[in-house]
Amino acid sequence: MDLVPALDEPLKKVLGPPTAKVMAEHLGLHTVGDLLHHYPRRYEERGQLTHLADLPMDEHVTVVAMVADARLHSFASAKAPRGKGQRLEVTITDGSGRLQLVFFGNGVHKPHKELLPGTRAMFAGKVSVFNRRLQLAHPAYELLRDDSEEAVESWAGALIPLYPATAKLESWKIGKAIQTVLPSAQEAVDPLPESLREGRGLVPLPEALLKIHRPHTKADIEDARARLKWDEAFVLQVALARRRHADAQLPAVARRPAPDGLLTAFDARLPFTLTEGQQQVSREIFADLATEHPMHRLLQGEVGSGKTMVALRAMLAVVDAGGQAAMLAPTEVLAQQHHRSIVEMMGELAEGGMLGGAEHATKVVLLTGSMGAAARRQALLDLVTGEAGIVIGTHALIEDKVQFHDLGLVVVDEQHRFGVEQRDALRGKGKQPPHLLVMTATPIPRTVAMTVFGDLETSVLDQLPAGRSPIASHVVPAADKPHFLARAWQRVREEVENGHQAYVVCPRIGDEEDDPKKGKAKSPEDEAEKRPPLAVLDVAEQLAKGPLQGLSVEVLHGRMHPDDKDAVMRRFAAGDTDVLVATTVIEVGVNVPNATAMVIMDADRFGVSQLHQLRGRVGRGSAPGLCLLVTEMPEASPARQRLGAVASTLDGFELSRIDLEQRREGDVLGQAQSGARTSLRMLAVIEDEEIIAQARQEAAALVEGDPELIGLPGLRTALDALLDEEREQYLEKG
């Protein structure tokens, strides 16, 4: 294994501390191996230049162009009052368009000497707009002197790689650093088994690294990409296959419902029949529960497809078989909501040990962090004695003090809010590992499910139960057509007059300190806006005094005391409140069938999947739902297109594809807030569906035959790199 250290060599030894520091801080690159896996974003062809006409606003770009003219101007300013200020304006062209470069002050001398008309160079900087024209202010540049030895050497070949760069480190400096370490690529240990590599006609890893960084032809780039995508897909799928394999070795208690027990009694009480989809998914779950290895199943279902009903029947089956079931919800509001609706659905079957309880009844307890001491003590006692068959709670369930009599099933609602450590902590509460059912209402395209939740079997509920109403969605362009917004508030009043209720959703609470960072614009569209997102507290006040005067308006947000939140939700559920102005705390699980309208303010500030989730809160009863997406974004902006897509379809899987294509995978895999870098640099989850599916098959077969990967030291090394701590959490949090 003496060969590996060349790639483990810290960059500061090879490139010097200043460059290494920038690479570590801004690009997350620490070793020679990291740098070799920092692939070019695209390639410039010598004879063919970037289209200046297509430059993206506010992005860091690298262009190759020719200087058309350069002019030095003098001007007066505060620093140079006597007209001594100097500004150099250089116009560059590439045949498709022209771009202005500006240099100021002492920074004008060098470019004034070097950027003469006819000179070709690479320019890097951030595209901005000045006087309605695109410009680069103080760009870094590198002259392309085709005749000099060095230029021919450093831009060898006809293709110039352009790397993902930062303001602190231009693409060509990264390129030069990579040329320095490229010889080490020969020592890269190949993670793919030789039979797989040859069977799929893939080039060896050292060759792929050379070709991706120093291609001579487009075919070189294709070869390298095909190979490097396989690496990422395969190593990731092996990690997941090993996790599935390890889980399958664990023992579990088989839980089969009693023939005439609690589940039968519950089904007999149901006022409706289950959809075909619910019956099919229930069969899959019951088959898993009947085995002596823990079930690990992901249940994805459209908002309102009846997942809770499926989960409740699974919990009742386990209680029937003498075990206990725990349901873990991401927020207190949601835990209380689930508890209320489950107790209602079960009726006297939830009154175990009480007068009037049915013969097969059990107790359903709630456990959250904000409960009073006495209620909490009683709940803990009911769990330890086995008196409570079902417990619903937040992560308070995971605390050490919580002990179960015999935990048989854990249901996790909205998986993406729980880390694997929490899942494992709950698992540890059983005498043997309990069965696990993970639910999500965020539809996940098949490949993402294979990539993120690859350790779980998947069931999909895509039928809506009878009696659910369609939801009409419309975009309200508040800036272009203010009368549309006035009409939106009128529609809300009409719904309330017809005996219904409405939600108004805002991106922010409104009692935050004015944090300059928070208001920082994230995109050119926000730049144009320059105003902070609308806040619940402000909007509620304006509505109550203005367009919704006379209606009862309440607010709900995450920083309220849990008791207050619960009281607000109860009043809204009881119909005492007409309009609830809330943050996204209502995004998941809140179920008020009488709420028919939702107005989402600054809708462009939410993701596609989030808008779809929010919209699912209306139309839950027999009356049709209405969702209005309010935005001030101009018609041609990507944000407006995104909102148009949400308004045009109710198919969550279609929307999740759009969402993914817009956000790329980093966000989806790592939930942007986890801060972890995506381990997928080359693989695109949506485009490379085939590769991922094939890699999953290959990985499963390999792990089946050699779970410890004894014959594949290169693959073990690659796995260790992928599963360093940060990425392991990241892979599993999904």
XYZ file of C-alpha atoms in Angstrom:
734
model
C 0.000 0.000 0.000
C 3.024 2.308 -0.310
C 1.471 3.807 -3.416
C -1.507 5.478 -1.753
C 0.332 8.215 0.154
C 1.120 10.168 -3.068
C -2.596 11.005 -3.264
C -2.823 11.592 0.485
C -0.040 14.177 0.341
C -1.345 17.475 1.828
C -1.600 20.251 -0.767
C 0.364 22.663 1.387
C 3.477 20.525 0.886
C 3.023 20.445 -2.867
C 1.607 23.878 -3.714
C 2.715 25.966 -0.747
C 0.612 27.175 2.209
C -1.120 30.272 0.680
C -2.653 28.426 -2.314
C -3.432 25.354 -0.182
C -5.250 27.536 2.353
C -7.518 29.051 -0.312
C -8.207 25.609 -1.778
C -9.110 24.183 1.629
C -11.315 27.098 2.684
C -13.101 27.844 -0.569
C -13.133 24.571 -2.463
C -12.838 21.984 0.337
C -9.701 20.484 -1.253
C -7.026 19.229 1.157
C -4.962 16.522 -0.519
C -3.472 15.758 -3.926
C -6.257 13.201 -4.411
C -8.942 15.831 -3.667
C -7.425 18.142 -6.258
C -7.246 15.414 -8.911
C -10.972 14.835 -8.365
C -11.761 18.552 -8.844
C -12.912 18.144 -12.426
C -13.244 20.837 -15.106
C -16.740 22.304 -15.371
C -16.350 22.637 -19.144
C -13.687 23.077 -21.822
C -12.785 25.952 -24.118
C -11.741 25.067 -27.606
C -8.781 26.986 -28.918
C -10.460 28.105 -32.088
C -13.942 28.515 -30.689
C -14.694 31.101 -28.047
C -17.289 31.311 -25.292
C -20.326 33.194 -26.359
C -20.118 36.488 -24.542
C -23.769 36.864 -25.479
C -24.708 34.072 -23.049
C -22.919 35.233 -19.922
C -24.821 34.486 -16.703
C -25.330 37.426 -14.359
C -23.583 37.451 -11.004
C -21.566 34.341 -11.726
C -17.875 33.830 -11.742
C -16.965 33.292 -15.370
C -13.856 32.594 -17.389
C -13.872 33.701 -21.024
C -11.354 33.602 -23.823
C -11.565 36.681 -26.055
C -9.671 39.258 -28.038
C -9.156 42.897 -27.071
C -11.049 45.137 -29.534
C -10.047 48.478 -27.994
C -8.769 50.022 -24.775
C -9.253 53.598 -23.545
C -7.922 55.403 -20.505
C -10.226 58.046 -18.984
C -9.554 60.594 -16.257
C -12.257 61.640 -13.830
C -12.703 63.564 -10.591
C -13.793 61.738 -7.416
C -13.653 62.145 -3.648
C -10.269 60.410 -3.601
C -8.933 62.241 -6.648
C -10.666 65.646 -6.617
C -8.520 67.305 -9.291
C -9.522 64.983 -12.110
C -6.627 62.662 -11.355
C -8.752 59.511 -11.054
C -8.059 57.005 -13.800
C -10.338 54.413 -15.336
C -9.300 51.962 -18.040
C -12.131 50.633 -20.214
C -11.282 47.626 -22.356
C -13.749 46.121 -24.822
C -13.266 42.455 -25.647
C -15.019 40.437 -28.330
C -15.454 36.831 -29.296
C -17.547 37.211 -32.434
C -20.833 36.543 -30.615
C -20.854 39.635 -28.468
C -18.810 42.304 -26.761
C -18.029 42.779 -23.095
C -16.604 45.725 -21.252
C -13.803 45.356 -18.704
C -13.026 48.179 -16.265
C -9.936 48.805 -14.158
C -9.560 51.709 -11.680
C -6.865 53.629 -9.838
C -3.398 52.128 -9.599
C -4.780 48.937 -11.071
C -4.851 50.465 -14.583
C -1.114 50.532 -15.336
C -0.381 46.860 -15.972
C -3.483 46.108 -18.101
C -2.976 49.386 -19.993
C 0.457 48.153 -21.074
C -0.613 44.544 -21.729
C -4.161 44.593 -23.092
C -3.469 46.107 -26.499
C -5.981 45.693 -29.345
C -5.559 42.290 -30.992
C -4.254 40.611 -27.802
C -5.938 37.296 -26.869
C -6.317 36.354 -23.225
C -8.371 34.458 -20.686
C -10.367 36.768 -18.401
C -12.015 35.773 -15.127
C -14.322 37.766 -12.920
C -17.876 38.302 -11.767
C -20.373 39.502 -14.346
C -22.226 42.634 -13.271
C -24.357 45.287 -14.968
C -23.377 48.934 -15.249
C -25.411 51.423 -17.298
C -27.468 48.499 -18.593
C -24.375 46.842 -20.049
C -22.632 43.707 -18.870
C -19.161 44.241 -17.512
C -16.339 42.617 -15.565
C -14.769 44.930 -13.006
C -11.062 44.305 -12.314
C -10.999 40.860 -13.905
C -7.940 38.668 -13.460
C -6.454 37.762 -16.812
C -3.862 35.516 -18.380
C -2.436 36.434 -21.798
C -2.408 33.680 -24.387
C 0.921 34.211 -26.120
C 0.749 31.356 -28.539
C 4.378 31.662 -29.487
C 5.898 31.474 -26.022
C 7.166 28.141 -24.769
C 5.225 28.365 -21.499
C 1.803 29.053 -23.029
C 2.153 26.160 -25.437
C 3.185 23.994 -22.498
C 0.497 25.072 -20.044
C -2.406 25.056 -22.488
C -1.154 21.868 -24.139
C -3.690 20.328 -26.471
C -6.520 22.121 -28.155
C -8.925 22.013 -25.207
C -8.543 24.408 -22.286
C -10.161 23.022 -19.108
C -12.173 25.578 -17.124
C -12.526 24.657 -13.438
C -15.163 25.569 -10.860
C -13.340 28.572 -9.389
C -13.805 31.193 -6.702
C -13.097 34.893 -6.462
C -9.907 34.016 -4.589
C -8.596 31.491 -7.103
C -9.068 31.743 -10.863
C -9.641 28.746 -13.082
C -6.205 28.839 -14.702
C -4.440 28.912 -11.337
C -6.356 25.778 -10.401
C -5.374 24.369 -13.791
C -1.682 25.073 -13.109
C -1.938 23.463 -9.667
C -3.499 20.375 -11.246
C -0.702 20.183 -13.850
C 1.713 20.122 -10.898
C 0.050 17.127 -9.252
C -1.065 15.303 -12.401
C 1.917 12.885 -12.431
C 0.567 11.444 -9.140
C -2.537 10.261 -11.025
C -0.457 7.257 -12.151
C -0.584 6.048 -8.559
C -4.370 6.248 -8.155
C -5.636 2.898 -6.858
C -8.521 1.669 -8.984
C -11.714 1.036 -6.966
C -13.513 -0.884 -9.734
C -13.043 -4.666 -9.900
C -11.125 -5.467 -13.078
C -13.851 -7.761 -14.434
C -16.430 -4.973 -14.113
C -14.132 -2.377 -15.691
C -13.280 -4.571 -18.652
C -16.822 -5.887 -19.031
C -18.123 -2.318 -19.319
C -15.243 -1.156 -21.535
C -14.121 1.561 -19.087
C -10.622 3.088 -19.142
C -8.356 2.585 -16.069
C -8.557 5.287 -13.381
C -5.096 6.891 -13.941
C -5.902 7.237 -17.638
C -9.331 8.740 -16.842
C -7.740 11.358 -14.567
C -5.186 12.314 -17.228
C -7.858 12.555 -19.901
C -10.267 14.646 -17.835
C -7.578 17.221 -16.971
C -5.543 17.167 -20.170
C -7.753 15.977 -23.017
C -6.519 16.085 -26.592
C -9.887 15.334 -28.168
C -13.549 15.384 -27.208
C -13.477 11.583 -27.213
C -10.909 11.748 -24.354
C -13.381 13.775 -22.301
C -16.201 11.304 -23.023
C -14.025 8.312 -22.015
C -12.972 10.004 -18.802
C -16.492 11.090 -17.852
C -17.978 7.679 -18.499
C -15.339 6.111 -16.260
C -15.535 8.681 -13.425
C -19.336 8.560 -13.320
C -19.136 4.795 -12.848
C -16.708 5.256 -9.968
C -19.064 7.563 -8.120
C -22.174 5.502 -8.779
C -20.497 2.209 -7.921
C -18.704 3.261 -4.730
C -21.885 4.882 -3.427
C -24.003 1.833 -4.271
C -21.464 -0.513 -2.622
C -21.697 1.584 0.553
C -25.486 1.258 0.484
C -25.416 -2.445 -0.434
C -23.119 -3.135 2.533
C -25.508 -1.289 4.804
C -28.455 -3.330 3.465
C -26.413 -6.503 3.866
C -25.488 -5.666 7.469
C -29.110 -4.808 8.277
C -30.296 -8.082 6.770
C -28.020 -9.995 9.174
C -29.675 -8.423 12.229
C -32.235 -10.483 14.112
C -35.735 -9.142 14.698
C -38.935 -10.471 16.181
C -41.465 -11.434 13.494
C -44.700 -9.549 14.189
C -47.841 -11.144 12.783
C -51.207 -9.605 13.711
C -53.631 -11.794 15.690
C -56.464 -13.072 13.465
C -59.290 -11.360 15.355
C -57.432 -8.696 17.252
C -56.956 -4.954 17.277
C -56.289 -4.585 13.516
C -59.460 -6.486 12.560
C -61.488 -4.406 15.023
C -59.987 -1.200 13.607
C -60.663 -2.150 9.975
C -64.254 -2.940 10.895
C -64.706 0.627 12.225
C -63.386 2.360 9.101
C -66.111 4.387 7.381
C -64.418 3.945 3.977
C -62.497 1.293 2.061
C -58.763 1.582 1.554
C -57.531 2.483 -1.928
C -55.976 -0.270 -4.036
C -52.589 1.425 -3.445
C -53.032 1.445 0.344
C -53.937 -2.245 0.305
C -50.939 -3.143 -1.865
C -48.453 -1.183 0.289
C -49.980 -2.665 3.459
C -49.402 -6.161 2.046
C -45.723 -5.324 1.369
C -45.314 -3.983 4.909
C -47.065 -6.926 6.597
C -44.885 -9.365 4.623
C -41.776 -7.538 5.910
C -43.073 -7.480 9.494
C -43.576 -11.255 9.397
C -39.848 -11.956 8.799
C -37.133 -12.398 11.397
C -34.979 -9.593 10.011
C -35.816 -5.943 10.574
C -37.932 -4.290 7.893
C -36.313 -1.174 6.379
C -38.902 0.381 4.130
C -39.395 3.848 2.662
C -43.027 4.780 2.068
C -43.367 7.719 -0.260
C -46.760 9.066 -0.996
C -48.191 12.199 -2.453
C -49.456 14.748 0.024
C -52.784 13.383 1.223
C -52.459 9.890 -0.265
C -53.215 8.290 3.094
C -49.730 7.355 4.358
C -50.747 7.891 7.980
C -53.526 5.330 7.607
C -51.056 2.757 6.203
C -48.582 3.489 9.018
C -51.299 3.249 11.679
C -52.416 -0.190 10.403
C -48.774 -1.357 10.558
C -48.527 -0.085 14.150
C -51.759 -1.847 15.106
C -50.484 -5.106 13.582
C -47.378 -4.892 15.790
C -49.455 -4.124 18.912
C -51.621 -7.110 18.014
C -48.497 -9.247 17.984
C -47.609 -8.135 21.523
C -45.135 -5.363 20.633
C -45.124 -1.570 20.818
C -44.884 0.976 18.016
C -43.340 4.448 18.095
C -44.002 7.230 15.612
C -41.390 9.950 15.366
C -42.480 13.359 14.016
C -40.155 16.286 13.198
C -42.090 18.990 15.112
C -44.306 19.242 18.180
C -47.167 20.666 16.113
C -47.023 17.595 13.900
C -46.671 15.120 16.799
C -49.754 16.609 18.484
C -51.640 16.572 15.207
C -50.806 12.884 14.571
C -51.754 12.001 18.129
C -55.107 13.734 17.829
C -55.987 12.215 14.454
C -54.893 8.678 15.441
C -56.898 8.773 18.667
C -59.916 10.003 16.671
C -59.549 7.274 14.037
C -59.249 4.558 16.710
C -62.078 5.780 18.953
C -62.633 3.391 21.884
C -59.791 1.196 20.578
C -57.421 3.899 21.875
C -58.849 3.701 25.391
C -56.957 0.676 26.673
C -57.229 0.250 30.451
C -60.029 2.827 30.688
C -63.719 2.447 31.365
C -65.516 2.159 28.059
C -62.379 0.962 26.274
C -62.985 -1.771 23.708
C -61.926 -5.371 24.279
C -58.750 -5.213 22.188
C -57.978 -1.575 23.029
C -54.529 -0.203 23.728
C -53.285 3.126 25.016
C -51.956 5.832 22.638
C -49.603 8.260 24.384
C -47.953 11.507 23.305
C -44.409 12.386 24.352
C -42.907 15.792 23.533
C -40.228 17.980 25.096
C -42.643 20.605 26.392
C -45.029 18.320 28.312
C -45.595 18.943 32.010
C -43.666 16.741 34.472
C -46.692 14.746 35.661
C -47.996 13.955 32.155
C -44.488 13.036 31.103
C -43.982 10.694 34.070
C -47.255 8.935 33.298
C -46.354 8.561 29.594
C -42.925 7.093 30.473
C -44.565 4.689 32.917
C -47.098 3.548 30.282
C -44.215 2.806 27.891
C -42.122 0.841 30.348
C -45.020 -1.318 31.538
C -46.278 -1.931 28.014
C -49.638 -0.375 28.925
C -49.217 1.978 25.906
C -49.027 0.089 22.626
C -48.491 3.237 20.540
C -46.424 6.319 21.327
C -46.210 9.403 19.151
C -43.544 11.973 19.819
C -40.732 14.234 18.708
C -37.053 13.448 19.216
C -37.868 13.542 22.949
C -38.554 9.824 22.314
C -34.852 9.225 21.779
C -33.708 10.447 25.202
C -32.017 7.947 27.503
C -34.825 8.068 30.059
C -37.359 6.692 27.583
C -37.642 2.920 27.893
C -40.006 0.547 26.151
C -41.496 -2.716 27.293
C -41.012 -4.271 23.827
C -40.445 -1.876 20.920
C -41.345 -3.654 17.664
C -41.780 -0.898 15.054
C -40.454 2.624 14.525
C -42.269 4.875 12.056
C -40.315 7.997 11.064
C -42.371 10.768 9.471
C -40.629 13.117 7.025
C -37.287 11.324 6.937
C -35.252 14.242 5.637
C -35.524 15.928 9.013
C -33.946 13.031 10.902
C -30.345 11.971 10.875
C -29.272 8.381 10.932
C -27.924 8.799 14.495
C -31.478 9.490 15.659
C -32.818 6.521 13.740
C -30.174 4.323 15.327
C -30.767 5.696 18.828
C -34.431 4.714 18.566
C -33.507 1.336 17.152
C -31.358 0.757 20.212
C -34.474 1.000 22.416
C -35.706 -2.440 21.342
C -34.536 -5.712 22.909
C -33.782 -6.626 19.306
C -33.656 -4.130 16.443
C -37.227 -2.996 15.727
C -38.731 -2.863 12.229
C -38.398 0.545 10.556
C -40.863 2.376 8.306
C -39.766 5.764 6.960
C -42.421 8.041 5.426
C -41.982 11.044 3.180
C -44.446 13.219 1.302
C -41.680 14.669 -0.855
C -41.892 12.608 -4.019
C -38.450 11.305 -4.858
C -37.490 10.306 -8.405
C -36.487 6.645 -8.616
C -32.775 7.325 -9.040
C -32.638 9.648 -6.060
C -34.413 7.023 -3.985
C -31.773 4.508 -5.122
C -28.988 6.933 -4.292
C -30.128 8.530 -1.065
C -32.341 5.878 0.473
C -30.511 2.985 -1.129
C -30.525 1.096 2.163
C -34.334 1.010 2.214
C -36.864 -0.908 0.129
C -39.331 1.512 -1.449
C -43.141 1.554 -1.585
C -45.035 4.286 -3.414
C -48.601 5.507 -2.803
C -49.646 7.526 -5.805
C -53.445 7.284 -5.674
C -55.413 9.899 -3.780
C -58.204 8.525 -1.563
C -61.785 9.063 -2.738
C -63.277 12.310 -1.520
C -60.080 14.353 -1.885
C -60.655 17.471 -3.941
C -58.585 18.880 -6.786
C -56.478 21.964 -6.042
C -56.422 24.840 -8.542
C -53.108 26.752 -8.498
C -52.413 30.165 -10.026
C -49.436 32.528 -10.131
C -50.274 36.058 -8.928
C -47.760 38.534 -10.436
C -48.059 41.229 -7.756
C -45.580 43.677 -9.334
C -46.849 43.492 -12.944
C -50.548 43.296 -12.040
C -51.277 44.650 -8.544
C -55.052 44.229 -9.102
C -54.440 40.445 -9.201
C -53.232 40.617 -5.591
C -56.312 42.608 -4.570
C -58.419 39.912 -6.233
C -56.515 37.224 -4.283
C -57.576 38.769 -0.951
C -61.120 39.025 -2.280
C -61.027 35.274 -3.042
C -59.899 34.595 0.543
C -62.870 36.612 1.852
C -65.217 34.651 -0.442
C -63.919 31.308 0.886
C -64.448 32.504 4.480
C -67.956 33.772 3.644
C -68.715 30.276 2.325
C -67.799 28.850 5.730
C -64.229 27.820 4.889
C -60.780 28.884 6.148
C -57.500 29.988 4.602
C -53.729 29.926 5.135
C -51.333 32.735 4.260
C -47.712 31.549 4.187
C -44.662 33.836 4.476
C -40.930 33.017 4.299
C -39.960 34.820 7.511
C -41.261 35.357 11.066
C -40.435 39.049 11.386
C -39.086 39.367 14.934
C -35.485 38.634 13.925
C -32.745 41.142 14.608
C -31.816 42.895 11.378
C -28.943 40.655 10.533
C -27.115 42.053 7.491
C -26.211 38.499 6.437
C -29.817 37.359 6.428
C -30.916 40.049 4.070
C -28.023 39.322 1.744
C -29.243 38.759 -1.777
C -28.694 35.270 -3.037
C -29.335 35.622 -6.747
C -29.580 38.282 -9.416
C -33.328 38.229 -9.000
C -32.945 38.975 -5.312
C -30.399 41.643 -6.216
C -33.106 43.334 -8.215
C -35.407 43.039 -5.218
C -33.079 44.179 -2.455
C -35.886 43.780 0.076
C -35.981 41.128 2.784
C -38.613 38.378 2.379
C -42.092 39.144 3.694
C -42.646 38.306 7.354
C -45.584 36.662 9.137
C -45.938 39.325 11.829
C -45.958 42.243 9.354
C -48.273 40.578 6.845
C -50.758 39.468 9.532
C -50.996 43.032 10.841
C -51.439 44.536 7.352
C -54.136 42.004 6.440
C -56.075 42.406 9.675
C -56.139 46.197 9.229
C -56.567 46.114 5.459
C -57.972 43.627 2.947
C -59.067 41.031 5.548
C -60.434 43.495 8.114
C -63.203 41.987 10.208
C -62.017 38.379 9.792
C -60.294 36.590 12.654
C -56.589 36.383 11.720
C -53.986 34.515 13.838
C -50.269 33.817 13.450
C -48.267 30.594 13.818
C -44.489 30.230 13.652
C -41.662 28.103 15.008
C -40.496 30.432 17.772
C -43.811 30.513 19.633
C -44.110 28.626 22.918
C -45.298 25.051 22.185
C -48.473 25.521 24.235
C -49.318 28.675 22.285
C -48.672 26.885 18.988
C -50.938 24.046 20.009
C -53.668 26.461 21.138
C -53.522 28.317 17.783
C -53.710 25.031 15.858
C -56.631 23.829 17.963
C -58.575 27.052 17.366
C -57.889 26.837 13.641
C -58.838 23.143 13.499
C -62.050 23.921 15.416
C -62.946 26.629 12.895
C -62.657 29.534 15.372
C -59.968 31.254 13.266
C -60.686 32.323 9.676
C -57.163 32.939 8.422
C -53.889 31.500 9.711
C -50.767 33.483 8.747
C -47.862 31.079 9.188
C -44.322 30.131 8.251
C -43.600 26.715 6.790
C -44.339 25.070 10.164
C -47.579 24.069 8.450
C -45.671 22.383 5.614
C -46.083 18.832 6.820
C -48.940 16.916 8.304
C -51.251 19.727 9.385
C -54.729 18.460 8.574
C -57.674 20.882 8.583
C -60.221 19.653 5.995
C -62.182 22.920 6.194
C -59.202 25.003 4.980
C -59.690 25.497 1.248
C -57.474 28.439 0.239
C -53.775 29.165 0.577
C -51.924 32.323 -0.430
C -48.127 31.913 -0.515
C -46.342 35.277 -0.318
C -42.929 35.660 -2.026
C -43.549 32.189 -3.451
C -40.324 32.468 -5.470
C -38.378 32.181 -2.196
C -39.500 28.574 -1.690
C -38.321 25.420 -3.466
C -40.584 23.550 -5.876
C -41.064 20.547 -3.562
C -41.772 22.842 -0.624
C -44.484 24.693 -2.558
C -46.023 21.356 -3.497
C -45.966 20.266 0.154
C -47.547 23.511 1.317
C -50.248 23.338 -1.328
C -51.179 19.869 -0.039
C -52.580 21.480 3.111
C -55.708 22.649 1.247
C -58.371 20.638 -0.562
C -58.253 17.984 2.149
C -62.032 17.955 2.517
C -64.887 17.754 0.032
C -64.606 21.386 -1.185
C -62.076 22.171 -3.958
C -58.782 23.776 -2.926
C -57.220 26.980 -4.205
C -53.526 27.874 -4.024
C -52.284 31.334 -5.061
C -48.537 31.823 -5.603
C -47.751 35.511 -5.115
C -44.499 36.840 -6.586
C -42.912 40.103 -7.679
C -40.486 38.405 -10.049
C -40.532 39.563 -13.693
C -42.225 37.305 -16.214
C -39.095 36.036 -17.971
C -37.200 35.102 -14.788
C -36.360 31.475 -13.904
C -38.256 31.983 -10.639
C -41.457 32.707 -12.538
C -40.930 29.651 -14.759
C -40.526 27.538 -11.632
C -43.798 28.869 -10.195
C -45.499 28.289 -13.543
C -44.400 24.647 -13.377
C -45.881 24.251 -9.886
C -49.152 25.850 -10.975
C -49.404 23.641 -14.067
C -49.216 20.177 -12.455
C -50.248 18.385 -9.285
C -47.884 15.497 -10.021
C -45.263 15.593 -7.279
C -42.889 13.236 -9.087
C -42.879 15.473 -12.160
C -42.223 18.502 -9.921
C -39.419 16.777 -8.046
C -37.663 16.156 -11.356
C -37.984 19.853 -12.256
C -36.736 20.747 -8.784
C -33.733 18.483 -9.108
C -32.809 19.723 -12.552
C -32.870 23.268 -11.227
C -31.027 22.688 -7.984
C -28.653 19.905 -9.035
C -28.132 17.054 -6.649
C -26.029 18.714 -3.968
C -29.092 20.105 -2.304
C -31.193 17.027 -2.611
C -28.562 14.635 -1.407
C -27.158 16.769 1.331
C -30.110 18.914 2.258
C -28.429 22.247 1.621
C -28.417 23.078 5.324
C -26.248 20.117 6.306
C -23.318 22.000 4.852
C -21.716 18.833 3.561
C -20.253 18.812 0.087
C -21.876 16.545 -2.405
C -19.746 13.502 -3.039
C -21.166 13.453 -6.551
C -18.942 15.548 -8.750
C -19.502 13.934 -12.101
C -22.703 11.944 -11.678
C -26.022 13.696 -12.303
C -28.748 11.791 -10.516
C -31.442 12.507 -13.079
C -29.437 12.190 -16.312
C -27.444 9.137 -15.274
C -30.387 6.995 -14.261
C -29.113 3.995 -16.246
C -25.628 4.046 -14.723
C -27.042 4.238 -11.190
C -29.431 1.323 -11.788
C -26.630 -0.816 -13.290
C -24.186 0.133 -10.532
C -26.764 -0.875 -7.928
C -27.086 -4.353 -9.486
C -23.314 -4.800 -9.761
C -22.811 -3.594 -6.179
C -25.486 -5.911 -4.758
C -23.969 -8.932 -6.520
C -20.450 -8.037 -5.378
C -21.423 -7.488 -1.713
C -23.438 -10.697 -1.681
C -20.313 -12.657 -2.659
C -17.698 -10.702 -0.672
C -19.330 -8.457 1.984
C -15.953 -7.536 3.506
C -14.468 -6.682 0.070
C -11.427 -8.758 0.949
C -10.270 -9.065 -2.648
C -10.648 -5.340 -3.430
C -8.291 -3.097 -1.435
C -8.785 -0.219 -3.931
C -12.542 -0.270 -3.406
C -12.088 -0.344 0.371
C -9.868 2.763 0.169
C -12.444 4.562 -1.996
C -15.206 3.628 0.458
C -13.223 4.968 3.396
C -12.786 8.237 1.518
C -16.495 8.422 0.708
C -17.583 7.479 4.188
C -15.412 9.812 6.146
C -17.542 11.164 8.936
C -19.072 14.161 7.216
C -20.148 12.214 4.169
C -21.415 9.233 6.109
C -23.949 11.379 7.937
C -24.676 13.045 4.691
C -25.278 9.877 2.762
C -27.681 8.651 5.370
C -29.514 11.813 6.285
C -30.707 12.157 2.754
